Short mmCIF file of C-alpha atoms and ligand atoms in Angstrom, two decimals:
data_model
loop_
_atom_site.label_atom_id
_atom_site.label_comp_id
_atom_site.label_asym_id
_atom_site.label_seq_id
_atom_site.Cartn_x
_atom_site.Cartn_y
_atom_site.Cartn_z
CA UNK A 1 0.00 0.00 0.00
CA UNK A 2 1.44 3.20 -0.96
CA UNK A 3 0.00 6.42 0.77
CA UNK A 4 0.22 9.57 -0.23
CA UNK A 5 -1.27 12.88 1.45
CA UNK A 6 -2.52 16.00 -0.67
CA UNK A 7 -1.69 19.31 1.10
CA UNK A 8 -1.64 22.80 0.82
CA UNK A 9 -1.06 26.13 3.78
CA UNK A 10 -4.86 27.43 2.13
CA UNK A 11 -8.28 26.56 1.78
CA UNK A 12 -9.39 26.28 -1.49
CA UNK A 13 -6.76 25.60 -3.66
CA UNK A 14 -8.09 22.05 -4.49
CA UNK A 15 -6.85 19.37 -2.14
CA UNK A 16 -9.91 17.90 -1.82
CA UNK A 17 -10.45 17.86 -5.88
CA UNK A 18 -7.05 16.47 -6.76
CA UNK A 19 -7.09 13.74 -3.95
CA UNK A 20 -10.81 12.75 -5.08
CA UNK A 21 -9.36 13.14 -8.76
CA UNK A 22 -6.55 10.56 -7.97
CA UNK A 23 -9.10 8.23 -6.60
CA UNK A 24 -11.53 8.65 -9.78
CA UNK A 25 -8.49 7.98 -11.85
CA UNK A 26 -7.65 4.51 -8.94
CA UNK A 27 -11.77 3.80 -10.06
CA UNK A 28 -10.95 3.38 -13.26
CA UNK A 29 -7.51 1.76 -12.91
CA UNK A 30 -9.21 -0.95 -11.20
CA UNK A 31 -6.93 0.12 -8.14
CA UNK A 32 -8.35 -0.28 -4.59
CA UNK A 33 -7.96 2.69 -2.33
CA UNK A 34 -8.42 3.87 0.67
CA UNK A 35 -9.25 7.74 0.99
CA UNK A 36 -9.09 9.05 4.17
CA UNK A 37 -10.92 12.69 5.07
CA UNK A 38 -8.63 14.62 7.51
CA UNK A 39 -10.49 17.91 6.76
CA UNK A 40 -13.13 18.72 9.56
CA UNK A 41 -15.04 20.26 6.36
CA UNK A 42 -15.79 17.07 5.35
CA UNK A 43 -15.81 17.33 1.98
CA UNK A 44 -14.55 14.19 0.69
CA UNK A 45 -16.81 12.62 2.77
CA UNK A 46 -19.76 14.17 1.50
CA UNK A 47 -19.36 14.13 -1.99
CA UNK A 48 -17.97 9.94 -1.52
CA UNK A 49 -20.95 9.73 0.25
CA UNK A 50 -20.16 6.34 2.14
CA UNK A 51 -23.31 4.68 4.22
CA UNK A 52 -23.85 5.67 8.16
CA UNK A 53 -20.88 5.00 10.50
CA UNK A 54 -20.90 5.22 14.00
CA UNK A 55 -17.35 6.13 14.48
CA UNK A 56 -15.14 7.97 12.10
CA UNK A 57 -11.19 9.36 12.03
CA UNK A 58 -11.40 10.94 15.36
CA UNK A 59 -12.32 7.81 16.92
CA UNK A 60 -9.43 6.33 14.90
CA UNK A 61 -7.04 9.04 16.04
CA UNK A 62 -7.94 8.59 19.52
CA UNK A 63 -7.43 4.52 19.43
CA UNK A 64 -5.84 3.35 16.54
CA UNK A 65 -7.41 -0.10 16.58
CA UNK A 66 -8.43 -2.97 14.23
CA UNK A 67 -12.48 -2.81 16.00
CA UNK A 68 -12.59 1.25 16.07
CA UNK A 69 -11.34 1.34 12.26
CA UNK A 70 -14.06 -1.18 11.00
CA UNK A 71 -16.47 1.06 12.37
CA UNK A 72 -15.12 4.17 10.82
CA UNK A 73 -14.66 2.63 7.77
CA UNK A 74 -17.17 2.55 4.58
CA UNK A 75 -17.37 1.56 0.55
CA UNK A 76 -17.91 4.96 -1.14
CA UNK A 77 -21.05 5.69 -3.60
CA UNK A 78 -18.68 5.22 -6.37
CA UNK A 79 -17.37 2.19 -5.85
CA UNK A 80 -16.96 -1.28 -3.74
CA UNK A 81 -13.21 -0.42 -4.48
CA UNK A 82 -13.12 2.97 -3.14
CA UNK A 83 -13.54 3.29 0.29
CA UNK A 84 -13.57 6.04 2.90
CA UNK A 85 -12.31 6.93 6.45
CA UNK A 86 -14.78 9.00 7.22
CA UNK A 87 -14.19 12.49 8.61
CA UNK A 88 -16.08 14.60 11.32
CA UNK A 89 -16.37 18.25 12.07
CA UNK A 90 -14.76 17.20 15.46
CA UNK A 91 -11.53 16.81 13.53
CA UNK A 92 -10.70 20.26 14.48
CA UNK A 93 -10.43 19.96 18.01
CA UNK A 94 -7.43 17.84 17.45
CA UNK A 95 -6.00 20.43 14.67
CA UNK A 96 -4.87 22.51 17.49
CA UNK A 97 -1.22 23.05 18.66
CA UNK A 98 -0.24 20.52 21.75
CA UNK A 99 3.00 18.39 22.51
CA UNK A 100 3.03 16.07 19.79
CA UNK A 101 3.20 12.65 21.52
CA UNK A 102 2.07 9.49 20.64
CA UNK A 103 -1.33 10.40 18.74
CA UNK A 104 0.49 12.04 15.74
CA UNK A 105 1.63 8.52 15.43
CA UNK A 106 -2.06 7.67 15.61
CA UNK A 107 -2.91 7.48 11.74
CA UNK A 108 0.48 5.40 10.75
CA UNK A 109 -0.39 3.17 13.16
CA UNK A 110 -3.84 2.91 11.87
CA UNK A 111 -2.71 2.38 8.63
CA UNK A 112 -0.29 -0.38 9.32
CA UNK A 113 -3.03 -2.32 11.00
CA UNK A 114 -4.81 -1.98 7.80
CA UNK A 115 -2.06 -3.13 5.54
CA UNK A 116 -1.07 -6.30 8.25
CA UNK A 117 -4.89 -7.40 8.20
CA UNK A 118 -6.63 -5.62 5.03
CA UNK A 119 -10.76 -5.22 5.97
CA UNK A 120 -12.99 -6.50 3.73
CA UNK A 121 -10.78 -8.73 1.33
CA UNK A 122 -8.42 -7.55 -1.28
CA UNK A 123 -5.71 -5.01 0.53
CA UNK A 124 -5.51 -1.45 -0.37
CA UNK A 125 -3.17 -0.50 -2.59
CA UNK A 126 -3.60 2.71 -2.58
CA UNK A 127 -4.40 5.15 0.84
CA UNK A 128 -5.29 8.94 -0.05
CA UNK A 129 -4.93 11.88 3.26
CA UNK A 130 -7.08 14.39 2.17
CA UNK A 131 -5.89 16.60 4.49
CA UNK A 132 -7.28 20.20 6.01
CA UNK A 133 -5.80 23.54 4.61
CA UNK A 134 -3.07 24.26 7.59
CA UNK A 135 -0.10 22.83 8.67
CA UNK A 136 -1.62 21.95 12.24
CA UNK A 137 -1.48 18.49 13.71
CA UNK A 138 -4.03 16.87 11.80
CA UNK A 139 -1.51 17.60 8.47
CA UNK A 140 1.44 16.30 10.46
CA UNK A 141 0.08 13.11 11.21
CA UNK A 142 -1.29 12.26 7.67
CA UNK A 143 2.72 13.21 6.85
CA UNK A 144 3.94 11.11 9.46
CA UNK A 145 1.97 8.15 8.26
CA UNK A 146 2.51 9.10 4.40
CA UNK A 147 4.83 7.55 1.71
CA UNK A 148 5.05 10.80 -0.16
CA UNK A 149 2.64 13.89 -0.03
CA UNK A 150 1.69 15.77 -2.89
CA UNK A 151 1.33 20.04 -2.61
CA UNK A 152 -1.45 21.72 -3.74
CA UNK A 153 -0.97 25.68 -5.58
CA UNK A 154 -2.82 27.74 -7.60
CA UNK A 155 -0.79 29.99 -9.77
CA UNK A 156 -0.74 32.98 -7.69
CA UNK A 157 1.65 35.66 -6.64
CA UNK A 158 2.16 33.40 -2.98
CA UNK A 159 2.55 30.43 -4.69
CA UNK A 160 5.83 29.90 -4.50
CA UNK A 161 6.08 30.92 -0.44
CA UNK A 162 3.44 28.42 0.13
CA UNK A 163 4.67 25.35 -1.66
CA UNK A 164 8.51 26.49 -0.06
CA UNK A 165 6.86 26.10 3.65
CA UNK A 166 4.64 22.81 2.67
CA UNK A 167 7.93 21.62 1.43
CA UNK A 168 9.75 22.34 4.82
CA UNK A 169 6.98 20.92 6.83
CA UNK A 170 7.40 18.00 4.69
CA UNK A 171 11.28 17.70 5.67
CA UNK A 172 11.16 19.07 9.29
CA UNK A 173 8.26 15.68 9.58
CA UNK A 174 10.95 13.47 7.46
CA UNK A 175 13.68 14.53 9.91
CA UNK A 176 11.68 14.01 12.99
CA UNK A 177 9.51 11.08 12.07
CA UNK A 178 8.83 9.88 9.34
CA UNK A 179 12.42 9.09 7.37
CA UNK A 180 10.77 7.55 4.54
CA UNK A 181 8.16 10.48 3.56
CA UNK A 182 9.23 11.91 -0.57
CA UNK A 183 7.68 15.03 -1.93
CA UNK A 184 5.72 13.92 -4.55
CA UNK A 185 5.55 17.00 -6.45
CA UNK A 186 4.03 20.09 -6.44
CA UNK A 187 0.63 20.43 -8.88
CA UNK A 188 -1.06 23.52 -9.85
CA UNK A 189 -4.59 23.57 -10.19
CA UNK A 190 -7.19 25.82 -11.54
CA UNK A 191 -4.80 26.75 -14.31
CA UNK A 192 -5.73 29.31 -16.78
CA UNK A 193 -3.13 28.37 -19.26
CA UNK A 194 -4.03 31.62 -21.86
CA UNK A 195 -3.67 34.33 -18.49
CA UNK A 196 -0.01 35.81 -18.61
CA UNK A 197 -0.38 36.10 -14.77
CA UNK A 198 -0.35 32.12 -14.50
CA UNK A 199 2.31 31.58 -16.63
CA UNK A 200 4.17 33.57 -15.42
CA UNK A 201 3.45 32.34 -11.72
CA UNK A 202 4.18 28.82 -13.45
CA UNK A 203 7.62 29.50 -14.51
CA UNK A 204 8.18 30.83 -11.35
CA UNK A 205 7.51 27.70 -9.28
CA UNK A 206 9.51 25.86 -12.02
CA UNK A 207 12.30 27.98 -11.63
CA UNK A 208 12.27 27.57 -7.79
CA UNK A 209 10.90 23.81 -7.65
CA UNK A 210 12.29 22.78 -10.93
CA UNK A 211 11.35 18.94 -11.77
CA UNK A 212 9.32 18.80 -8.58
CA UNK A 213 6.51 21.24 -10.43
CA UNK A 214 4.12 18.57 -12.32
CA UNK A 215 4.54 18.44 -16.06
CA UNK A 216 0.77 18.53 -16.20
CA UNK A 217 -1.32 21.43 -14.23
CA UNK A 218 -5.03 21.27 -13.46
CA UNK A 219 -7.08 23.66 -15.52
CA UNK A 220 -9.84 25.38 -14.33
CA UNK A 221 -12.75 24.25 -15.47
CA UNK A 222 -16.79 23.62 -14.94
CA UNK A 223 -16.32 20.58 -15.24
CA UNK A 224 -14.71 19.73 -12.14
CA UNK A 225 -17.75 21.58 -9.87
CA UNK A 226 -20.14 20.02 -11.97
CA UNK A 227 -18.71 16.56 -11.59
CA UNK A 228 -18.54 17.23 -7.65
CA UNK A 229 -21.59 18.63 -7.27
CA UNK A 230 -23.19 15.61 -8.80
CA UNK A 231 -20.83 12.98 -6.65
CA UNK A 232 -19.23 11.90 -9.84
CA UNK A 233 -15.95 10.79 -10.45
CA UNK A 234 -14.51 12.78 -12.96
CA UNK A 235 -13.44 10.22 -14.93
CA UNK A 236 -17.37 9.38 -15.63
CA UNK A 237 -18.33 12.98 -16.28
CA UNK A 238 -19.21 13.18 -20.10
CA UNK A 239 -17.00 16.14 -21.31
CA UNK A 240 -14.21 17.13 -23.13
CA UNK A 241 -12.90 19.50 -20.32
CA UNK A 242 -13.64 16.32 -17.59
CA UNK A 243 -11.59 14.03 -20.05
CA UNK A 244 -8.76 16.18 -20.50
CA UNK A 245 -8.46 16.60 -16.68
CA UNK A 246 -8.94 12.77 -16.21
CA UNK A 247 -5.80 11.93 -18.34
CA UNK A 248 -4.17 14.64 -15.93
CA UNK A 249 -5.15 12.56 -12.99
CA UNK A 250 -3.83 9.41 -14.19
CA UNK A 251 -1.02 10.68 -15.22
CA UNK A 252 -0.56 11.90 -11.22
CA UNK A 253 -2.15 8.31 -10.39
CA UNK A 254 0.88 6.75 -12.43
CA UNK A 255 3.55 8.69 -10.37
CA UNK A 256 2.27 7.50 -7.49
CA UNK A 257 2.45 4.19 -8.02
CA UNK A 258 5.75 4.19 -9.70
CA UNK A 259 6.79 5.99 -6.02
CA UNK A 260 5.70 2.81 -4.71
CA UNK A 261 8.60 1.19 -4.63
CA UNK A 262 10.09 3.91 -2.01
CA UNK A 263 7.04 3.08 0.40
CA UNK A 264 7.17 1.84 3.38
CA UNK A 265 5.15 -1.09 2.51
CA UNK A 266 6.73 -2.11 -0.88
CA UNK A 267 4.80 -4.12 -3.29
CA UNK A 268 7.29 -6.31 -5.53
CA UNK A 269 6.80 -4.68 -9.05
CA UNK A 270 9.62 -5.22 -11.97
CA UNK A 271 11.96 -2.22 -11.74
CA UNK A 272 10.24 0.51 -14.03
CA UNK A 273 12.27 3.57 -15.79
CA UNK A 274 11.09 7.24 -14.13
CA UNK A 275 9.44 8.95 -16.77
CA UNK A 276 11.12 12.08 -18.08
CA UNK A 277 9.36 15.00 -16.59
CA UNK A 278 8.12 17.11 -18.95
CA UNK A 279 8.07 21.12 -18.33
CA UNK A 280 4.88 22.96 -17.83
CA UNK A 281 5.95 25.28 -20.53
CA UNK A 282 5.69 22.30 -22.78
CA UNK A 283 2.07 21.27 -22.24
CA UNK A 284 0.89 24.66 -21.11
CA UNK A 285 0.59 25.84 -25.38
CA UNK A 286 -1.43 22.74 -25.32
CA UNK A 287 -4.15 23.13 -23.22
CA UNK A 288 -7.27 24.39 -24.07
CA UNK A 289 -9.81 26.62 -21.85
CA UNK A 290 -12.91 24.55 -22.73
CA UNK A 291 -15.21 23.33 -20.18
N1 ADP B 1 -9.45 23.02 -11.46
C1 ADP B 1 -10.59 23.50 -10.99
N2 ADP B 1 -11.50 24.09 -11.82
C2 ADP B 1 -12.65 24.59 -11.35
N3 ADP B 1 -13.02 24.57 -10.05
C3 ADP B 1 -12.17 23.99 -9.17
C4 ADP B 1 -10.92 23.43 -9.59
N4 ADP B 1 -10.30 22.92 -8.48
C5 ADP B 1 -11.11 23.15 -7.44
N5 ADP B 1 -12.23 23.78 -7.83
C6 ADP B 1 -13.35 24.23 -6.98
O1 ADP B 1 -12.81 25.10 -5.98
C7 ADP B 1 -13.42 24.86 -4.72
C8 ADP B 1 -12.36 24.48 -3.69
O2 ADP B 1 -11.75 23.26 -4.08
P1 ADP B 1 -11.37 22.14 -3.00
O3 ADP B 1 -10.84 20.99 -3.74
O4 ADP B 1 -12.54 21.91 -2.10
O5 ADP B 1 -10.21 22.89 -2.21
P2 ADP B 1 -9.53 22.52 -0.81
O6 ADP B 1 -9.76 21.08 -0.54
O7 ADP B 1 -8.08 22.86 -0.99
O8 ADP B 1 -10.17 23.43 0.22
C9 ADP B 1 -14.45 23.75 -4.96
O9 ADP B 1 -15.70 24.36 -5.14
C10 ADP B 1 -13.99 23.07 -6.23
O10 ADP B 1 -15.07 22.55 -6.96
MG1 MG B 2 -10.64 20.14 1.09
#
């Protein structure tokens, strides 16, 4: 099981729509996956829409068990394969600043019960941290239990401040914790690849981030709040804007996987060449601003 958290310092810059566009993109890779809602918001939950539980991540947080994580535990509306740890509003008592003993360990732990005894048959291979838009406790601990984590930007003037200080959270938890933990990358969402402004704010993160900058960014597009607001993946939404940013998605889906062999639970997979990343200036001519 690889696991990968989606992060960002804001609200609103579209953690929740990449890590539920990675999952759409796991949907149709046949690819089973876990997504876990760190966000008191509870948007992933809500638009996964799993069943009823009667316990959710705080519970998990609290006692990392095998019992407490069947209960907060649920198949999404999507898909048998797609399931969700299902997040609570009362997430964000435990976002607050404290002395960071044993519970930021909580979620790891949680997650290595799940991968020594998977629940309901085939094993995840894939775990998603959706996680809230701060770098408060509830981030550390999905880093601390992550294989790599993925940062979230828009193409604005603080982008490249933000993604600098998600990136030093991300080595101050490998330091302390978590030795294992890669950046993914950095992907920028709600492109508008014809606006000067974001490409210039583009080349900037490139020139800062270099190869870590995702050959691919998000555009904005309809498509991706009408696909949400209908609890669709976006891989099933019927347009040419949903299409294009499905391809994106598998494309981050792909990385991820190939990163599996770095994870702390390693699945045995013939050695694979890294793909050649590609610049943004190279797809950027390429990308359309149809919905
Ligand atoms: N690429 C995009 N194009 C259009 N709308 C988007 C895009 N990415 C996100 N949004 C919209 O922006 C809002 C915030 O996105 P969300 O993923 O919830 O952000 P976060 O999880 O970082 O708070 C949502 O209404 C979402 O539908
Ligand atoms: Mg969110």
């Amino acid at each position: 099981m690889h696991t990968v958290a989606v992060l960002s310092l804001k609200g609103g810059v579209g953690k929740t729509t990449v890590a539920l566009g990675i999952a759409s993109a796991a949907l149709r890779r046949g690819t089973r996956t876990l997504v876990a809602d760190l966000d008191p918001q509870g948007n992933a939950t809500s638009t996964l829409d799993p069943p009823y539980t009667d316990a959710s991540l705080v519970d998990v947080l609290e006692t990392p068990h095998r019992a407490v994580l069947e209960r907060a535990i649920a198949a999404s509306v999507w898909s048998d394969d797609i399931d969700v740890l299902v997040g609570s509003e009362e997430l964000e008592a435990l976002n607050e600043p404290g002395p960071d003993g044993r519970r930021l360990e909580n979620l790891s732990r949680a997650l290595d019960e799940l991968h020594r005894l998977p629940l309901r048959g085939e094993p995840y291979e894939l775990a998603i941290l959706d996680c809230p838009p701060s770098l408060g406790r509830l981030t550390k601990s999905a880093l601390v239990a992550a294989d790599s984590a993925l940062i979230v930007t828009e193409p604005t003037m603080y982008a490249v401040a933000g993604a600098q200080r998600a990136l030093e959270a991300i080595e101050k938890i490998r330091d302390e914790h978590n030795p294992g933990l890669r950046p993914l990358g950095v992907i920028v969402n709600k492109l508008r690849p014809r606006s000067y402004e974001h490409q210039f704010r583009v080349a900037e993160l490139r020139e800062s981030f270099g190869s870590l900058v995702m050959p691919t960014g998000i555009p904005d597009r309809l498509a991706i709040q009408q696909a949400q607001g209908a609890c669709s993946p976006i891989h099933e939404w019927n347009s040419p804007g949903a299409q294009e940013i499905a391809l994106t998605f598998n494309m981050v889906l792909a990385k991820i996987l190939r990163s599996n062999r770095a994870g702390r639970h390693r699945v045995n997979e013939p050695d694979e060449p890294e793909q050649a990343s590609g610049t943004l200036h190279d797809v950027l001519p390429n990308a359309s601003q149809k919905t």
